[in-house]
CSV table of C-alpha atoms and ligand atoms in Angstrom, one decimal:
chain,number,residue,atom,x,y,z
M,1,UNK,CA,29.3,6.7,-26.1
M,2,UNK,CA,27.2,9.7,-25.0
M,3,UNK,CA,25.3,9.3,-21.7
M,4,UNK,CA,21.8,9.2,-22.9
M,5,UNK,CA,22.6,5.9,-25.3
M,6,UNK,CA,24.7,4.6,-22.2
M,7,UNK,CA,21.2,4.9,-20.4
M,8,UNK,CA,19.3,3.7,-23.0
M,9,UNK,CA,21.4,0.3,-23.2
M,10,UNK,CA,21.1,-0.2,-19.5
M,11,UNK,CA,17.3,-0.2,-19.9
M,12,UNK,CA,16.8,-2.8,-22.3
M,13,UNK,CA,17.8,-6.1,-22.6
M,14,UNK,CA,19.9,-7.4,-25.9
M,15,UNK,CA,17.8,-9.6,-28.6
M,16,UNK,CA,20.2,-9.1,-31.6
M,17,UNK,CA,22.3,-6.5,-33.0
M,18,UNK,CA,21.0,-3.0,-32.3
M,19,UNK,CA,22.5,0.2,-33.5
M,20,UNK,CA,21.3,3.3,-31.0
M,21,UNK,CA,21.3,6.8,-32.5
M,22,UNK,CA,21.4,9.9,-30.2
M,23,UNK,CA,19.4,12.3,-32.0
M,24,UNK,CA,21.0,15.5,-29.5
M,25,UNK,CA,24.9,14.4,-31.0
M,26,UNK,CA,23.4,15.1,-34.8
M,27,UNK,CA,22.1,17.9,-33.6
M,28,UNK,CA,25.6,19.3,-32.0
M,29,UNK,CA,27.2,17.9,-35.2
M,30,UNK,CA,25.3,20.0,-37.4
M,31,UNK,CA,25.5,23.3,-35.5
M,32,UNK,CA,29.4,22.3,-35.1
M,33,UNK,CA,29.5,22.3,-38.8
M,34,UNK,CA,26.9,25.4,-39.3
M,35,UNK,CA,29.8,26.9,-36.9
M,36,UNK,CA,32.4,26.2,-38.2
M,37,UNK,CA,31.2,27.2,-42.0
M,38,UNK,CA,29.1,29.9,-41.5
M,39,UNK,CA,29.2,30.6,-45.5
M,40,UNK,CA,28.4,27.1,-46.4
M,41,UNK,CA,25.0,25.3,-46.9
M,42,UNK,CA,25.0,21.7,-45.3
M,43,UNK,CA,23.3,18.8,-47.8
M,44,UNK,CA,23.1,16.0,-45.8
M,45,UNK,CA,24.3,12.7,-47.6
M,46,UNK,CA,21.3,10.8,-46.8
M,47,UNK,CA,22.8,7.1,-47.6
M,48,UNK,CA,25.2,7.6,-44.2
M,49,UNK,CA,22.0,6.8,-42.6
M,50,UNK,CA,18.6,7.7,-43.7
M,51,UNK,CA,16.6,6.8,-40.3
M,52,UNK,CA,13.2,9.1,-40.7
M,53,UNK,CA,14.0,10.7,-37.3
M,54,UNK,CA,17.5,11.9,-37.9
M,55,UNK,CA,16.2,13.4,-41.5
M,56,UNK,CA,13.2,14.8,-39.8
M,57,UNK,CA,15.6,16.2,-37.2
M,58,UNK,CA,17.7,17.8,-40.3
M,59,UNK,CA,14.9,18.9,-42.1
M,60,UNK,CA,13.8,21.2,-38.7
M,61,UNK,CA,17.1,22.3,-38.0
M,62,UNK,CA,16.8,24.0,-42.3
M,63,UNK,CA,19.4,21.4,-43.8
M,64,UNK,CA,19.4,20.5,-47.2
M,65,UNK,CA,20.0,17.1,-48.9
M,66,UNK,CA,22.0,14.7,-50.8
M,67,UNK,CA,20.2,12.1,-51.8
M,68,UNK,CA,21.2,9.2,-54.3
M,69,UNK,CA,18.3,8.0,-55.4
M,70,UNK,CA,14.5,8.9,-56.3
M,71,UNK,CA,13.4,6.7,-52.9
M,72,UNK,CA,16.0,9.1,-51.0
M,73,UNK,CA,14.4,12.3,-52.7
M,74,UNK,CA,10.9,10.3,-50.8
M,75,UNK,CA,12.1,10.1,-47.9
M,76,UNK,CA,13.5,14.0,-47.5
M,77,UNK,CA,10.3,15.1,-48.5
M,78,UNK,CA,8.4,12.8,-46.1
M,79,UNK,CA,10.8,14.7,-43.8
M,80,UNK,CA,9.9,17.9,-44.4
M,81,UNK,CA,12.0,19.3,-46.9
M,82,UNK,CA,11.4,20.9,-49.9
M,83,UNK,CA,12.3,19.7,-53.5
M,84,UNK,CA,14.5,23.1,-53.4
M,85,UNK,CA,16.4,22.0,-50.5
M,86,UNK,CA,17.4,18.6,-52.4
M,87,UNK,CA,20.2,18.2,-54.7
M,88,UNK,CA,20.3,14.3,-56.5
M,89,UNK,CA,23.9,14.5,-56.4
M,90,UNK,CA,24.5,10.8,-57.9
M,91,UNK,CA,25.8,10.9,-61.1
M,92,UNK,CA,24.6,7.5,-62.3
M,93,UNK,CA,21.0,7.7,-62.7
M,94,UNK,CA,18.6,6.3,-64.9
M,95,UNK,CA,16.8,8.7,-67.1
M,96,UNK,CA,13.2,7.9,-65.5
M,97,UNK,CA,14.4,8.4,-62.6
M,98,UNK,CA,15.6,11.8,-63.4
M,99,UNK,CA,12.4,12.7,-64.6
M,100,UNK,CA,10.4,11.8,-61.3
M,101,UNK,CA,12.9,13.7,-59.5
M,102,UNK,CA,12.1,17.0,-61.6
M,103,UNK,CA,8.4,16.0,-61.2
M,104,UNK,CA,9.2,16.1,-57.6
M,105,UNK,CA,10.0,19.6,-58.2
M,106,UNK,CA,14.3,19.0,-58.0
M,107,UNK,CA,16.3,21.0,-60.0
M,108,UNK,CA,20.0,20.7,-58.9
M,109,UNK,CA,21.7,17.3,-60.3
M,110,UNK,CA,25.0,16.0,-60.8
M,111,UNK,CA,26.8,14.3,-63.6
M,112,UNK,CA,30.2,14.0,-65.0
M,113,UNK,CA,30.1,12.8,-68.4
M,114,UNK,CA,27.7,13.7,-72.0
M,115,UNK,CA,25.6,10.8,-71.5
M,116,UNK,CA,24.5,11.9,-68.1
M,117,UNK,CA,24.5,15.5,-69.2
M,118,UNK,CA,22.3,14.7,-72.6
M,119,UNK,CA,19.9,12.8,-70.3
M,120,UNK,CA,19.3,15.4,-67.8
M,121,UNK,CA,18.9,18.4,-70.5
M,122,UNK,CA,16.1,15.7,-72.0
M,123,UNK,CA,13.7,15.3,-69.0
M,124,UNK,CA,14.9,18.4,-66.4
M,125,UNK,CA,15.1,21.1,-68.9
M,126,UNK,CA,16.7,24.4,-67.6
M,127,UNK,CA,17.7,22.3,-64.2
M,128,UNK,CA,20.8,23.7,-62.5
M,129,UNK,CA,23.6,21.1,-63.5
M,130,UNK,CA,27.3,20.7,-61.4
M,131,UNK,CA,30.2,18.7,-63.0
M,132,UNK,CA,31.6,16.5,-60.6
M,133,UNK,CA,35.6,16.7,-60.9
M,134,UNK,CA,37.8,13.3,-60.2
M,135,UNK,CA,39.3,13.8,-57.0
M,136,UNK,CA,42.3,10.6,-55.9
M,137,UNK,CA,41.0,10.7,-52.6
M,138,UNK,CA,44.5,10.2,-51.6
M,139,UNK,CA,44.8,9.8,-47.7
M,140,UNK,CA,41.3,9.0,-47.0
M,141,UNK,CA,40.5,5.9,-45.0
M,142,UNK,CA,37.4,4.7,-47.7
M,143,UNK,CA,38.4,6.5,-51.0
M,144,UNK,CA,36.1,6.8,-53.7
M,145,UNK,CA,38.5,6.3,-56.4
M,146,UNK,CA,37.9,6.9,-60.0
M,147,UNK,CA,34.1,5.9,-60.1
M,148,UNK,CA,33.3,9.4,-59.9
M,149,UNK,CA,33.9,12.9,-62.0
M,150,UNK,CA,36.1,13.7,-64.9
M,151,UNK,CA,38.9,15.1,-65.5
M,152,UNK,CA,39.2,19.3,-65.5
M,153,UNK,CA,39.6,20.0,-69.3
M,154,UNK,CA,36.7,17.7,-69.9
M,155,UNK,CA,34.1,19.6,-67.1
M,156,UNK,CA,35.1,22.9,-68.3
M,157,UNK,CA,33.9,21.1,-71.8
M,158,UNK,CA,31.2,19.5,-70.1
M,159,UNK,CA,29.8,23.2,-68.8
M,160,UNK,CA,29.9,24.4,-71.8
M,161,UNK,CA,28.0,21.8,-73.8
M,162,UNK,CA,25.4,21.9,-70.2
M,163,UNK,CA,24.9,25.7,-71.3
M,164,UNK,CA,24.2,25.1,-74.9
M,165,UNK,CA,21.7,22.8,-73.7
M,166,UNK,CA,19.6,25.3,-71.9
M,167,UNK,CA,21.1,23.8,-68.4
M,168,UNK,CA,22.2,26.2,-65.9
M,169,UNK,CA,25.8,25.6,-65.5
M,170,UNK,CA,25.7,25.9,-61.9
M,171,UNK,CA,29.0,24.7,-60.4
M,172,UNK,CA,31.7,21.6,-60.0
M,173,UNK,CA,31.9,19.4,-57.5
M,174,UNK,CA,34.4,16.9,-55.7
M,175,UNK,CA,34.8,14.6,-53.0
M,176,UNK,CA,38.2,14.4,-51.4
M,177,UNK,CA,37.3,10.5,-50.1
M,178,UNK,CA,35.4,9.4,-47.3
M,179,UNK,CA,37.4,9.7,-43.6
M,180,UNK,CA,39.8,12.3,-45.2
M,181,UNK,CA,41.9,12.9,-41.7
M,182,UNK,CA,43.9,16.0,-43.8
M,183,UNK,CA,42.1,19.0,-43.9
M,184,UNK,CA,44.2,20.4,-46.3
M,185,UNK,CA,43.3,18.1,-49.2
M,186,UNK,CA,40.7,20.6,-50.3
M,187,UNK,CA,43.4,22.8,-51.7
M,188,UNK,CA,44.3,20.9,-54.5
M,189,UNK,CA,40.7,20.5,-55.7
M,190,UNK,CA,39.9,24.4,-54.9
M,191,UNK,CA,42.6,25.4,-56.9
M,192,UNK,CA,41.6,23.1,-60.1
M,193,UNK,CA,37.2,25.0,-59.6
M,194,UNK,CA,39.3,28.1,-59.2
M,195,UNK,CA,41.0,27.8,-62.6
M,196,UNK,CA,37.7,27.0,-64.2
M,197,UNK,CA,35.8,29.5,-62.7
M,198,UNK,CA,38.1,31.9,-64.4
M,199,UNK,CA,38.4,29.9,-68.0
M,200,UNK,CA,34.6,29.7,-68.1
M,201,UNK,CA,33.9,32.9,-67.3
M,202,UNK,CA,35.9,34.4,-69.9
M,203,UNK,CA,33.8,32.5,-72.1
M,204,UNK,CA,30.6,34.1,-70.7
M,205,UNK,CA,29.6,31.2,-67.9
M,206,UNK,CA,29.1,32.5,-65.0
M,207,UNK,CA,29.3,29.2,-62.6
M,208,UNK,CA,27.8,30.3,-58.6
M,209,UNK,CA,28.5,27.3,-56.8
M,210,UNK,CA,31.4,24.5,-55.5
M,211,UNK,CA,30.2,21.4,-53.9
M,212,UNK,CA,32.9,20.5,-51.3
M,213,UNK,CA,31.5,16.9,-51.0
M,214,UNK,CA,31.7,15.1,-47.5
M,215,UNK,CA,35.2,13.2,-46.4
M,216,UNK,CA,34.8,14.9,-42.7
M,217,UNK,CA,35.7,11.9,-40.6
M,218,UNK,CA,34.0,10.3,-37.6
M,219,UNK,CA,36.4,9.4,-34.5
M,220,UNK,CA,36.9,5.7,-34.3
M,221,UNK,CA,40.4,4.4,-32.8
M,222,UNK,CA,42.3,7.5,-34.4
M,223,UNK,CA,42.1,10.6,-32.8
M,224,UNK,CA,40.8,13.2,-36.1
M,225,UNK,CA,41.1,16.9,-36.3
M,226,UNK,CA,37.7,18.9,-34.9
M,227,UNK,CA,35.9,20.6,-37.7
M,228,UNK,CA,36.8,24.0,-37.0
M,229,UNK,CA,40.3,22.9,-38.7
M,230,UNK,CA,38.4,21.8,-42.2
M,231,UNK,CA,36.4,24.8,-41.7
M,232,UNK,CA,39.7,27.3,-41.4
M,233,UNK,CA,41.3,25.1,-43.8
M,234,UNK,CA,39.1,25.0,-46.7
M,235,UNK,CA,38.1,28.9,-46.1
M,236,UNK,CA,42.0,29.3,-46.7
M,237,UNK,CA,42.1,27.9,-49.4
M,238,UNK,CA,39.0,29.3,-50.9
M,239,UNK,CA,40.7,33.0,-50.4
M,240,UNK,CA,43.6,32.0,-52.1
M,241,UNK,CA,42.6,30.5,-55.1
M,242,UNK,CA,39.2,32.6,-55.3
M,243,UNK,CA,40.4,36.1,-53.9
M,244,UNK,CA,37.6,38.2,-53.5
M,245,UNK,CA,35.4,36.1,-56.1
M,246,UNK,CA,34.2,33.3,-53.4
M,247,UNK,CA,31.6,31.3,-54.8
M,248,UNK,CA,28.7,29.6,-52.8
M,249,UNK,CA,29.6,26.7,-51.2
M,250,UNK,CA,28.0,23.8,-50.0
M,251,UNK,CA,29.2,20.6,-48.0
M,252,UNK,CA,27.6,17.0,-48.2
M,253,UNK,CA,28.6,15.6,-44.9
M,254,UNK,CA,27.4,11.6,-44.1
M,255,UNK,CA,30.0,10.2,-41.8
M,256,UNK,CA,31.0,13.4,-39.9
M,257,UNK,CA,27.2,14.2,-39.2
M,258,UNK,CA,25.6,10.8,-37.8
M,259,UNK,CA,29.1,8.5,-37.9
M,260,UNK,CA,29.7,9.4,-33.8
M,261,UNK,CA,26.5,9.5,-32.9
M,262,UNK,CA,25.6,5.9,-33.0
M,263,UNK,CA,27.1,2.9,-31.1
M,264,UNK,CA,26.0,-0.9,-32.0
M,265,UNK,CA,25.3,-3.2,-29.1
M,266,UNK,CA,26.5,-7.1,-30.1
M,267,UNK,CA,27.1,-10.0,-27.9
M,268,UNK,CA,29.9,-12.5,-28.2
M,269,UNK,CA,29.1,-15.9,-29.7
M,270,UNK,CA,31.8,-17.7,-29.4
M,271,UNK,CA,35.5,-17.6,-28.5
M,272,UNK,CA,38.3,-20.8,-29.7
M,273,UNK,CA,41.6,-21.1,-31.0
M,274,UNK,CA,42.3,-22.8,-33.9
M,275,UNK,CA,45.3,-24.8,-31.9
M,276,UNK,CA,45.6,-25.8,-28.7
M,277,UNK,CA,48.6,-23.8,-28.1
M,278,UNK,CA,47.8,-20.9,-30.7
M,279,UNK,CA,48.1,-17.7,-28.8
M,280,UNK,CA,45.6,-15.6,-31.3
M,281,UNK,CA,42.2,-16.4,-29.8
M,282,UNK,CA,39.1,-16.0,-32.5
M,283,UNK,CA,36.2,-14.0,-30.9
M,284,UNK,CA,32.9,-14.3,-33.1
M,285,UNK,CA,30.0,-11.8,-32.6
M,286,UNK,CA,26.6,-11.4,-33.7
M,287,UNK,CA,27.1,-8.7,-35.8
M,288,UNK,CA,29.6,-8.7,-38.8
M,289,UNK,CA,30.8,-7.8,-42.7
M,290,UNK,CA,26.8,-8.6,-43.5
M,291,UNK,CA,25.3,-7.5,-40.3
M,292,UNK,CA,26.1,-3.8,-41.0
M,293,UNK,CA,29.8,-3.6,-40.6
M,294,UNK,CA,31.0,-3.6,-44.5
M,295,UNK,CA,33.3,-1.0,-43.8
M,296,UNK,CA,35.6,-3.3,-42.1
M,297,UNK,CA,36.1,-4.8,-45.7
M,298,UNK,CA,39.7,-4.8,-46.1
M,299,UNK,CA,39.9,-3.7,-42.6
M,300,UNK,CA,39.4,0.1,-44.1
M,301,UNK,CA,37.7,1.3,-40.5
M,302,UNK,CA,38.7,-0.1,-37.2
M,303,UNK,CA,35.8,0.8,-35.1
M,304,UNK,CA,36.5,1.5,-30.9
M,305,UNK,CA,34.8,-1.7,-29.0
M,306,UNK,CA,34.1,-1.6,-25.4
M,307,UNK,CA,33.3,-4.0,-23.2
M,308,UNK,CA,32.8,-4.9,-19.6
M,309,UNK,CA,36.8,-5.5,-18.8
M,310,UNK,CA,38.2,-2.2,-20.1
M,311,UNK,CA,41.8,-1.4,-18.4
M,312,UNK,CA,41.8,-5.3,-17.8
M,313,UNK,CA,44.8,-7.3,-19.8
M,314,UNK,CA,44.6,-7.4,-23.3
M,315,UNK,CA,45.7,-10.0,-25.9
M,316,UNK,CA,45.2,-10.0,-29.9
M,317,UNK,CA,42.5,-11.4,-31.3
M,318,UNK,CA,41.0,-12.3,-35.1
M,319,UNK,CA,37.4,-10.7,-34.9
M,320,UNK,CA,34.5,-12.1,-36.7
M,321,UNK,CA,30.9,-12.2,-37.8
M,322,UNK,CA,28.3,-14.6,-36.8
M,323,UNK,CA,27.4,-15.8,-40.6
M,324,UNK,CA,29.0,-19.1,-42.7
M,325,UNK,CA,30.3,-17.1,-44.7
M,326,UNK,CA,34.2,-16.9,-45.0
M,327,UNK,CA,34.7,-13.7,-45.4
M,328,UNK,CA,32.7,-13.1,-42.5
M,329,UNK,CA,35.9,-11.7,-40.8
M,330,UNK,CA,36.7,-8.2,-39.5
M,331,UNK,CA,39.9,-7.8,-38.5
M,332,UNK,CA,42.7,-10.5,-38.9
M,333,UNK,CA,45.2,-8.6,-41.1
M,334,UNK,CA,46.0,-6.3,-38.0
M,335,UNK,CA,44.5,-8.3,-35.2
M,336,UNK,CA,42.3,-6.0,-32.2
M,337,UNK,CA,43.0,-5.8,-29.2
M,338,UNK,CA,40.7,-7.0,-26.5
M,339,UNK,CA,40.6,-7.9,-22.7
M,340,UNK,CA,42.0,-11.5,-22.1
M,341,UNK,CA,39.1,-11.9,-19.4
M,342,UNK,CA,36.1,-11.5,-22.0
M,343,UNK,CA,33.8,-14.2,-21.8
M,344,UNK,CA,30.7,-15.8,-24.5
M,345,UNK,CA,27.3,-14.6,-24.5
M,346,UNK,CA,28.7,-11.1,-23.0
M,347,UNK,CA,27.8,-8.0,-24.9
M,348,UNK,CA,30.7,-5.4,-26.3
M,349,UNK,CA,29.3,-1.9,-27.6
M,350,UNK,CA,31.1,-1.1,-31.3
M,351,UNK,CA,31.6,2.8,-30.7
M,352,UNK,CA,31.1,5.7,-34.0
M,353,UNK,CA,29.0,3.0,-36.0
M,354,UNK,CA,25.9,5.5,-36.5
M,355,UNK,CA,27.1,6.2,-40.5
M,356,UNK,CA,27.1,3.2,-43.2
M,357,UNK,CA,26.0,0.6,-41.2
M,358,UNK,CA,22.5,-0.1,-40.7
M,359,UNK,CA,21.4,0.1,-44.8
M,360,UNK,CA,24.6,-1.7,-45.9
M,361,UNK,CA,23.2,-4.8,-43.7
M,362,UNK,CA,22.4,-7.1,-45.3
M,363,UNK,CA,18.4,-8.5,-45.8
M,364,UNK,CA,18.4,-11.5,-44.4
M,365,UNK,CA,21.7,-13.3,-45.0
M,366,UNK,CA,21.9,-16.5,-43.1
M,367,UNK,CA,18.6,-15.7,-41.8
M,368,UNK,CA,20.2,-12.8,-39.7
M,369,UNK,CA,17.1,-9.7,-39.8
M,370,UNK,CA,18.7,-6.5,-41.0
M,371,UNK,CA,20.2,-4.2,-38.1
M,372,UNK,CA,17.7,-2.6,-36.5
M,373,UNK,CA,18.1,1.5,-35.5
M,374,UNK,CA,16.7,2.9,-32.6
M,375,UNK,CA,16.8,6.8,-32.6
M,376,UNK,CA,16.6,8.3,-29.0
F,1,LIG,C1,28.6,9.5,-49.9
F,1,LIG,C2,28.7,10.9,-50.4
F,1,LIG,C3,28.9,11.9,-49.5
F,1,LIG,C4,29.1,11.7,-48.1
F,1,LIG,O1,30.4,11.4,-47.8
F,1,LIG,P1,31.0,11.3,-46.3
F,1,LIG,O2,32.4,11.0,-46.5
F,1,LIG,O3,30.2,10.3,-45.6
F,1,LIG,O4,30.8,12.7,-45.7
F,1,LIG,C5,28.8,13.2,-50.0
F,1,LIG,N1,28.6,13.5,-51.3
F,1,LIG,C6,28.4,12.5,-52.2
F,1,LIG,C7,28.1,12.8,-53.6
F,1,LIG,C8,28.4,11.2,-51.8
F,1,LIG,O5,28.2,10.2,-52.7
């Protein structure tokens, strides 16, 4: 927890759930990844958390942005970007919304299949176009499976067909998985846009660009490597499969921009056993799978808690969320660790929450308000 959200917690008093943002640590992020990738433009994945002050904040500092949807491509403008400075990098849209995004004045979208491809040549003529390219995510603690891209043969198709359209067949795309801890799992992928960089140019496309997707993890429990490693990494890799042909490059980072720079404060509800002489006591806060932490589904990420007993005794508990709803439960699977000596209507802080929690909260369930976010 950085000091300033430390202070900011010791000033107020705790109604519900509250997730506090330090504006200064998205800042650091993003010149740690400016830093690190001096070559590479960052497009901030907007859905980690779309606060207007942390967008604002990007928008100042000159990044650009990923949005998934026409009401993100809003809310970047309302922060100060330009439609030029926005790529709509979902590859499921629907066709009007296509079209108010190129009346918006964007021009760079993603797809990975005809249908997609057909629609945007329809209402975003001569828009620049990027193939998304499947990617197993392999290693990555929130994988993105096979919802996304296509297989190589069929982009390098793809491009083709994009050209013959009158789309500018800008470049391919790929996302290694979300919370990739292995910096080297660019390589694969590189290797694969390297290949059809070459094909497609001998065919007279000239792609210019290779998204490199987000997957730069947040520190929860697990230490992670800093981002100078996926910057040294993937620059490797680029040399080696590119030589002296580097494309542009540009990185969509969510998580590893805004994922450390938040911390939820919660309060414990209740804590009981579910038999007199069961050791494994359930601890039940106000904030759970609904509240904002759906990343704990299928205990994917274990998030660092704190609370007022830390270096006291600890003992394994089953860690829940506040709602009647049985799957209201965070970790049972691999039960947490926490201080025997916690006690009910204490508050914990939930450490590294800032990405993926406050708009996956739910609206309302069990008459629970949404998470509310508080940038400082
Ligand atoms: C969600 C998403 C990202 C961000 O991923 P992180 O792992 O949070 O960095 C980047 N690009 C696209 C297309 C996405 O859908």
């Amino acid at each position: 927890m950085t000091q300033r959200i430390h202070d900011y917690l010791e000033r107020t008093a705790h109604e519900a759930p509250c997730l506090v943002m330090d504006l200064e640590r998205v800042r650091d992020n993003y010149q740690a990844f400016a830093h690190a990738m001096p070559d590479t433009r960052v497009f901030y994945a907007i859905k980690a958390n779309p606060a207007p002050a942390i967008l604002e904040l990007l928008a100042e500092l000159s990044s650009c942005f990923d949005a998934a949807s026409v009401a993100e491509i809003r809310m970047a403008l309302a922060a100060g970007a330009t439609p030029d400075r926005i790529s709509y990098s979902n590859t499921i849209k629907r066709e009007r919304d296509i079209a108010t995004a190129f009346d918006l004045g964007v021009r760079q979208f993603a797809f990975d299949c005809d249908a997609e491809l057909e629609k945007i040549a329809r209402v975003a003529p001569g828009s620049r176009v990027v193939c998304r390219l499947l990617c197993d995510g392999e290693g990555a603690d929130w994988p993105l499976s096979k919802k996304f891209g296509c297989a190589p043969a069929m982009a390098g198709r793809l491009m083709r067909r994009a050209h013959e359209l009158g789309l500018e067949a800008h470049g391919l795309a790929f996302h290694v998985g979300s919370q990739q801890p292995n910096p080297g799992m660019w390589d694969g992928a590189l290797a694969t846009c390297a290949d059809l960089f070459r094909q497609l140019g001998e065919q007279g496309i000239e792609m210019k660009m290779v998204n490199l997707g987000g997957g730069f993890p947040a520190r929860y429990l697990r230490d992670v490597p800093q981002v100078e490693m996926y910057g040294q990494a993937i620059t490797g890799s680029l040399k080696r499969h590119f030589g002296n042909r580097i494309p542009q490059t540009i990185i969509e980072p969510g998580r590893g921009l805004v994922g450390d720079a938040g911390v939820i404060r919660s309060e414990i509800v209740l804590i009981s056993k579910k038999d007199d002489d069961d050791p494994v006591r359930w601890v039940y806060l106000d904030i759970g799978k609904f509240g904002g932490l759906a990343e704990t589904i299928d205990e994917a990420i274990r998030y660092p808690i704190r609370t007022d007993h830390d270096g006291e005794e600890l003992a394994p508990v089953v860690l829940a969320g506040p709602t009647c709803d049985s799957v209201d439960v965070m970790y049972e699977k691999e039960p947490y660790l926490l201080p025997v000596s916690i006690e009910i209507g204490e508050t914990v802080t939930i450490e590294s929450t800032g990405a993926y929690t406050a708009t996956y909260a739910s609206n309302g369930f069990n008459g629970f308000d949404p998470l509310r976010c508080v940038c400082i």
